[in-house]
Every structure is written in C-alpha cells, then in structure tokens.
PDB file of C-alpha atoms in Angstrom:
ATOM      1  CA  MET A   1     119.433  87.646  44.125  1.00 49.00           C
ATOM      2  CA  ILE A   2     118.930  84.764  42.090  1.00 54.00           C
ATOM      3  CA  ASP A   3     122.009  83.141  40.407  1.00 73.00           C
ATOM      4  CA  ASN A   4     122.201  82.541  36.949  1.00 86.00           C
ATOM      5  CA  LYS A   5     121.589  78.683  36.917  1.00 86.00           C
ATOM      6  CA  GLU A   6     118.238  79.095  39.154  1.00 88.00           C
ATOM      7  CA  SER A   7     117.007  82.196  36.875  1.00 90.00           C
ATOM      8  CA  HIS A   8     117.934  79.746  33.446  1.00 90.00           C
ATOM      9  CA  ASP A   9     116.107  76.895  35.214  1.00 91.00           C
ATOM     10  CA  LEU A  10     112.994  79.052  35.949  1.00 93.00           C
ATOM     11  CA  GLY A  11     113.007  80.539  32.450  1.00 94.00           C
ATOM     12  CA  MET A  12     113.142  77.028  30.943  1.00 95.00           C
ATOM     13  CA  CYS A  13     110.237  75.996  32.795  1.00 96.00           C
ATOM     14  CA  VAL A  14     108.239  79.155  31.897  1.00 97.00           C
ATOM     15  CA  LEU A  15     108.960  78.485  28.327  1.00 98.00           C
ATOM     16  CA  LEU A  16     108.174  74.559  28.526  1.00 97.00           C
ATOM     17  CA  MET A  17     104.563  75.507  30.128  1.00 98.00           C
ATOM     18  CA  LEU A  18     103.823  78.207  27.865  1.00 98.00           C
ATOM     19  CA  LEU A  19     104.822  75.862  24.704  1.00 98.00           C
ATOM     20  CA  ASN A  20     102.715  72.864  26.262  1.00 98.00           C
ATOM     21  CA  ASN A  21      99.662  75.378  26.753  1.00 98.00           C
ATOM     22  CA  LYS A  22     100.130  76.627  23.032  1.00 98.00           C
ATOM     23  CA  MET A  23     100.146  73.084  21.827  1.00 98.00           C
ATOM     24  CA  PHE A  24      97.107  72.404  23.735  1.00 98.00           C
ATOM     25  CA  GLU A  25      95.352  75.569  22.272  1.00 98.00           C
ATOM     26  CA  ASN A  26      96.072  74.768  18.591  1.00 98.00           C
ATOM     27  CA  GLY A  27      94.688  71.373  19.048  1.00 98.00           C
ATOM     28  CA  MET A  28      97.910  69.268  18.598  1.00 98.00           C
ATOM     29  CA  ILE A  29      97.663  67.656  22.264  1.00 98.00           C
ATOM     30  CA  SER A  30      94.623  66.634  24.507  1.00 98.00           C
ATOM     31  CA  GLU A  31      93.857  67.915  27.982  1.00 98.00           C
ATOM     32  CA  SER A  32      95.146  65.013  29.689  1.00 98.00           C
ATOM     33  CA  MET A  33      98.277  65.069  27.851  1.00 98.00           C
ATOM     34  CA  ARG A  34      98.693  68.914  28.443  1.00 98.00           C
ATOM     35  CA  ASN A  35      98.292  67.712  32.614  1.00 98.00           C
ATOM     36  CA  LYS A  36     100.869  65.375  32.257  1.00 98.00           C
ATOM     37  CA  ILE A  37     103.265  67.281  30.425  1.00 98.00           C
ATOM     38  CA  SER A  38     102.743  70.070  33.029  1.00 98.00           C
ATOM     39  CA  SER A  39     102.984  67.993  35.897  1.00 97.00           C
ATOM     40  CA  GLU A  40     106.367  66.532  34.632  1.00 97.00           C
ATOM     41  CA  ILE A  41     107.845  69.752  34.140  1.00 97.00           C
ATOM     42  CA  ASN A  42     106.672  70.749  37.617  1.00 96.00           C
ATOM     43  CA  LEU A  43     108.373  67.680  39.071  1.00 96.00           C
ATOM     44  CA  ASP A  44     111.555  68.445  36.831  1.00 95.00           C
ATOM     45  CA  TYR A  45     111.870  72.033  38.241  1.00 94.00           C
ATOM     46  CA  GLN A  46     111.434  71.030  41.711  1.00 94.00           C
ATOM     47  CA  LYS A  47     113.953  68.504  41.398  1.00 93.00           C
ATOM     48  CA  ALA A  48     116.481  70.953  39.919  1.00 89.00           C
ATOM     49  CA  ARG A  49     115.739  73.483  42.817  1.00 88.00           C
ATOM     50  CA  THR A  50     116.656  70.843  45.473  1.00 87.00           C
ATOM     51  CA  VAL A  51     119.817  69.803  43.896  1.00 73.00           C
TER      52      VAL A  51
END
C-alpha cells in the first residue's frame, strides 16, 4: 500500500494536471504553455518519487 506522502504527491500531480487542462480549455493559456506546464508537473512528480 502507498504511504500518505506518496498518495499526497500523486493527488497533487493529478490536481495540477486537471487545473492545467482546464485553463487550456477555457483559453487562459496556449497549447505550448499547457505542454510546458505539464512537463514541469511530471518532472516534479518524478523527482518526488525518487527522493
């Protein structure tokens, strides 16, 4: 079973991705900005998993 920190990190990652996609759908950010933000979210999540 995943511990609390890992589940919290995953939940935050999912929440940020949903927010990022919603901002794109509402025209608040461009597709290139959405892709850049998604990459940063994924990179931060991968770093958190390895530490």
